[in-house]
Tab-separated table of C-alpha atoms in Angstrom:
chain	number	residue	atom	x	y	z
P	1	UNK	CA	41.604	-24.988	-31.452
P	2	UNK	CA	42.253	-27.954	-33.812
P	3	UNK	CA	39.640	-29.435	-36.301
P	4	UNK	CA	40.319	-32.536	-33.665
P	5	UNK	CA	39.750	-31.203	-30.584
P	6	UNK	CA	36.595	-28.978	-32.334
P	7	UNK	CA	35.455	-32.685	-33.495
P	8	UNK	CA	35.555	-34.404	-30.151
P	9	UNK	CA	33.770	-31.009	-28.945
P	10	UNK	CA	30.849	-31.375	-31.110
P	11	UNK	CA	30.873	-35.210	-30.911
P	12	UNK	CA	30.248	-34.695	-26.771
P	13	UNK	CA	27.377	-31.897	-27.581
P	14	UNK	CA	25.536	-34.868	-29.388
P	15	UNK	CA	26.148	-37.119	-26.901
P	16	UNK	CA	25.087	-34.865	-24.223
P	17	UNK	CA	21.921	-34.173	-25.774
P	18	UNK	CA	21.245	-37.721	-26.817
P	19	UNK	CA	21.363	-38.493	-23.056
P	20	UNK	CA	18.846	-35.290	-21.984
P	21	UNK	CA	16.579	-36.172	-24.710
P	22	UNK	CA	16.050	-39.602	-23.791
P	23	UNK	CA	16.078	-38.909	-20.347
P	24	UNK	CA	12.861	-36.043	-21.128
P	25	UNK	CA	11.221	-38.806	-22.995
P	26	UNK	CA	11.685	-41.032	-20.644
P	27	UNK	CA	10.558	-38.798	-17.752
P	28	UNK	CA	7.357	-37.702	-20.014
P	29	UNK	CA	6.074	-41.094	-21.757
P	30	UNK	CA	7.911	-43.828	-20.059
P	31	UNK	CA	11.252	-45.814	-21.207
P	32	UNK	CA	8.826	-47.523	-23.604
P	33	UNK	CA	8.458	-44.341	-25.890
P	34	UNK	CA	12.429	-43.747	-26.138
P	35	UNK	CA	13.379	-45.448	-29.023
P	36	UNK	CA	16.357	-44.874	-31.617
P	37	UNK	CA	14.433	-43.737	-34.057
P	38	UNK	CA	12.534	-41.023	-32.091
P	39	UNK	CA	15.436	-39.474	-30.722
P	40	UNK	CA	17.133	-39.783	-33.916
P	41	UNK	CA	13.975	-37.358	-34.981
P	42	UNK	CA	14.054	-35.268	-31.603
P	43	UNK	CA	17.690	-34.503	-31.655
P	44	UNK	CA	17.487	-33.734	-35.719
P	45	UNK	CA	20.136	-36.436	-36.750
P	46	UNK	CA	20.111	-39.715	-38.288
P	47	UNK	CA	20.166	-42.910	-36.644
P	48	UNK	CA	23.189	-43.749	-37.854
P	49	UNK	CA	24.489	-41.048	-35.988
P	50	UNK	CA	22.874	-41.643	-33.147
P	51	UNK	CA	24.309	-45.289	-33.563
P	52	UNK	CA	27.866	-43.416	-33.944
P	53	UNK	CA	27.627	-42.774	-30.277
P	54	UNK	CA	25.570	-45.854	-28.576
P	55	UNK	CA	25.125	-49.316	-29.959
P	56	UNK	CA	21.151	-48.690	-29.289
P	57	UNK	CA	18.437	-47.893	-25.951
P	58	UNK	CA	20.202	-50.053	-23.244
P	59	UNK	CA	23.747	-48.245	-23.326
P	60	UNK	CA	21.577	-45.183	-23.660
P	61	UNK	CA	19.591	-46.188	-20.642
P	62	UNK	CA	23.362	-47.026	-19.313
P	63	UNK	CA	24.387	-43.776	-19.603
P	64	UNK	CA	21.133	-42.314	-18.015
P	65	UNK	CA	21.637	-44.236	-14.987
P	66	UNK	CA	25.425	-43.211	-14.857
P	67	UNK	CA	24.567	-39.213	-14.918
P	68	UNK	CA	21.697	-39.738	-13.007
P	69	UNK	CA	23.980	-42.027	-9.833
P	70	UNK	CA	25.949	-38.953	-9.822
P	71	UNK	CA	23.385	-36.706	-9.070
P	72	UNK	CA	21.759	-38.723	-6.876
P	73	UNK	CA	24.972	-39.270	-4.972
P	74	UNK	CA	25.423	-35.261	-4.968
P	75	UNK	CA	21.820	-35.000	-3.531
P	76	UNK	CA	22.720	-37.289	-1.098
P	77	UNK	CA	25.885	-35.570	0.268
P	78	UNK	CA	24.299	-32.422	-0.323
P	79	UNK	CA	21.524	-33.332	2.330
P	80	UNK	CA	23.872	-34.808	5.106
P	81	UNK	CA	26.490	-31.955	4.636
P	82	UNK	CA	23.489	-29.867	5.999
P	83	UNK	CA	22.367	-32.083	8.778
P	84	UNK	CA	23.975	-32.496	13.206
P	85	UNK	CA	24.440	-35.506	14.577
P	86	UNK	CA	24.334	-39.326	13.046
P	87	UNK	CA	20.261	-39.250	13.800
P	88	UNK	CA	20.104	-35.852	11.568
P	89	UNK	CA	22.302	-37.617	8.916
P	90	UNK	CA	20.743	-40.426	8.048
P	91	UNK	CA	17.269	-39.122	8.181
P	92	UNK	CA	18.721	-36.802	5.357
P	93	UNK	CA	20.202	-39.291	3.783
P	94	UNK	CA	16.544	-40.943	3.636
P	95	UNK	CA	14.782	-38.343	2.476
P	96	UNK	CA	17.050	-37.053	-0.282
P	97	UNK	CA	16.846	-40.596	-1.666
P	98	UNK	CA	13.638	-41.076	-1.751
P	99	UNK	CA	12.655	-37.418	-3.207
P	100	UNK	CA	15.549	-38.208	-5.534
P	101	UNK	CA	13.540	-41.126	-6.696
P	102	UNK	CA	10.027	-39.550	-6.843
P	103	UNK	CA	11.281	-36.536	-8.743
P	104	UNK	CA	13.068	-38.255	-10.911
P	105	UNK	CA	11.106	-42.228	-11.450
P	106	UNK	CA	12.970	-42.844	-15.198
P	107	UNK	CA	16.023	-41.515	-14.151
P	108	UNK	CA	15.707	-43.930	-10.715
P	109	UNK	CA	14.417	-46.961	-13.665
P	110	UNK	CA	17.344	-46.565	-15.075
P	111	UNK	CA	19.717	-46.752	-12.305
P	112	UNK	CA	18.149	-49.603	-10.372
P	113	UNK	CA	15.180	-51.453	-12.310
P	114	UNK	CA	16.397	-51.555	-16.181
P	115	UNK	CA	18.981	-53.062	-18.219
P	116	UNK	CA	21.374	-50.368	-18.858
P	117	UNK	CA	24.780	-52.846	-19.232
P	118	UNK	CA	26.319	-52.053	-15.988
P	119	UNK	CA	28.245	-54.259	-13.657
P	120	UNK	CA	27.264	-53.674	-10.200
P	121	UNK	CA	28.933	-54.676	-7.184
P	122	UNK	CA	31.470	-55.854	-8.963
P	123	UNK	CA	35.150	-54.938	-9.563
P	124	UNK	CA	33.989	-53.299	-13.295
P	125	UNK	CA	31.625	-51.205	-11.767
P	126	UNK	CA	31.792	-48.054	-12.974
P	127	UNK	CA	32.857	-44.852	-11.033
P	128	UNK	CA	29.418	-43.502	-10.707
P	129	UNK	CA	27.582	-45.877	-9.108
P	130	UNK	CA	30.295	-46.711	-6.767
P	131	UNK	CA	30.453	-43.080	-5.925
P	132	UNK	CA	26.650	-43.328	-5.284
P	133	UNK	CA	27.090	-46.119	-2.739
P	134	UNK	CA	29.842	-44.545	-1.539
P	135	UNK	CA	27.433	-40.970	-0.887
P	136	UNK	CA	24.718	-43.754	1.145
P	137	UNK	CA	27.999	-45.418	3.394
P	138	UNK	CA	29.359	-42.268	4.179
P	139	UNK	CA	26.569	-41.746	6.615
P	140	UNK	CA	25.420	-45.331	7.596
P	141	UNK	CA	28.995	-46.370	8.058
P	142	UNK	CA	29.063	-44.846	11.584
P	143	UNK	CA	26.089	-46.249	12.529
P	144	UNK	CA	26.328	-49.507	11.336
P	145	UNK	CA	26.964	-50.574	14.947
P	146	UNK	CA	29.716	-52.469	16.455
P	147	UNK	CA	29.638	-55.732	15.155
P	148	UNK	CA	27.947	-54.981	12.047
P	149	UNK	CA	29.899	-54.842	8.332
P	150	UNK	CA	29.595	-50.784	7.304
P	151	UNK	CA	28.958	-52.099	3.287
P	152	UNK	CA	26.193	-54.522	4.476
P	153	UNK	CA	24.618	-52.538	6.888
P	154	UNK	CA	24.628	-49.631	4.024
P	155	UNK	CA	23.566	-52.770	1.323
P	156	UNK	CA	20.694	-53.321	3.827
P	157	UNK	CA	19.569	-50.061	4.712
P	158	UNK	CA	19.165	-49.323	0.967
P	159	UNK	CA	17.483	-51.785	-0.273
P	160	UNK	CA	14.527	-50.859	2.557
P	161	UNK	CA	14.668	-47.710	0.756
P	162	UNK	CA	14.745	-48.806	-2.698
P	163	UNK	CA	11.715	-50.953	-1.470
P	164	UNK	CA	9.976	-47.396	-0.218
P	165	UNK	CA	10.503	-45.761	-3.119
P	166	UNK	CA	9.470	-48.229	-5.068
P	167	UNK	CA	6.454	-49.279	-3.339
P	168	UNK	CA	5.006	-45.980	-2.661
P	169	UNK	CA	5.520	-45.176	-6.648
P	170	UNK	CA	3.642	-48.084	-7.302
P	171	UNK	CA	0.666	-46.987	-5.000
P	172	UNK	CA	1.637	-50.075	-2.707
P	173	UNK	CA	2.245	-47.663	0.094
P	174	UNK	CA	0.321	-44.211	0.690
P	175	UNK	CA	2.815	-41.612	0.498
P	176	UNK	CA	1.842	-39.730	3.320
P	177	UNK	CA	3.239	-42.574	5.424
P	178	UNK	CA	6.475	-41.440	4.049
P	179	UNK	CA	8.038	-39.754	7.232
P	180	UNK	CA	6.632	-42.060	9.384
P	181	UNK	CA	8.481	-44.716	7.459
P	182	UNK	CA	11.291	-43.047	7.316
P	183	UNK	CA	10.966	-42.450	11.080
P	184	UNK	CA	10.912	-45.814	12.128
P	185	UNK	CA	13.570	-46.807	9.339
P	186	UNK	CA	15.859	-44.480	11.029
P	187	UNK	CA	15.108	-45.582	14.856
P	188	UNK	CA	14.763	-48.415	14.412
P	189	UNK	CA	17.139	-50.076	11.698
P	190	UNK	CA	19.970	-47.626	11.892
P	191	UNK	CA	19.234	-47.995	16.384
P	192	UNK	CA	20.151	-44.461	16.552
């Protein structure tokens, strides 16, 4: 192995853990408590090496959102892969999003509510979240209905989940409503 390719080795370690430890503080105190200089003190480097490999919190945040769109999109798929008929699907598909965003609230803060840089739904957006709509359309696409645009129906049936998840985090909704929400989501939205 060269110095080089030992180099760019280490150089993704530290960017790896930059991204886990802000994503742990994040999960334990809130986005508010990650700051440069206390991962800079978590991760035992300076900030100016920290700085070496984001220009401060929101590409940090950025790159939080990115890892965390890609698992969100492999929970997704994960959960239909397992699941018969369009019905079956979908009501996976709800779940696994909105247990995605429970376990995980600064990870889903990142993705959807915060400033991380990203261009969405645009022709810049990057890989991961595209891949993450893609995950949702996979399974609405068929039952968009005839008539209906798959990427709108898909656009619409998310953003009633993104308003589930983020209701019921908020203690807008009780969350043992959740299934009957998702229920009636499924019947009645998705008419399957």
């Amino acid at each position: 192995m060269s110095v080089q390719e030992r180099k760019e080795r280490e150089r993704a370690s530290r960017e790896r853990l930059i991204v886990a430890t802000a994503r742990e503080l994040a999960e334990q105190q809130g986005w508010d408590a990650v700051t440069t200089r206390r991962l800079a003190e978590r991760i035992e480097y300076s900030q100016p090496v920290l700085y070496s490999h984001f220009r401060g919190k929101r590409e940090i945040i950025g790159a939080v959102a990115l890892q965390g769109a890609l698992e969100m999109a492999a929970a997704v798929r994960a959960a239909t892969a397992a699941a018969d008929g369009p019905r079956e699907r979908v009501s996976a598909l709800a779940h696994a999003y909105l247990d995605f965003a429970a376990r995980n609230p600064a990870v889903y803060d990142a993705i959807f509510q915060l400033d991380g840089g990203l261009a969405y739904a645009q022709e810049d957006t990057p890989e991961p979240l595209k891949d993450a709509f893609a995950a949702l359309l996979e399974s609405l696409g068929e039952v968009a209905g005839d008539g209906v645009h798959p990427g709108l129906f898909t656009e619409t049936f998310w953003a009633a989940l993104h308003g589930l998840a983020t209701l019921t985090r908020a203690g807008r909704l009780p969350p043992e409503d959740t299934e009957p929400r998702v229920d009636l989501l499924v019947g009645r939205l998705a008419d399957i």
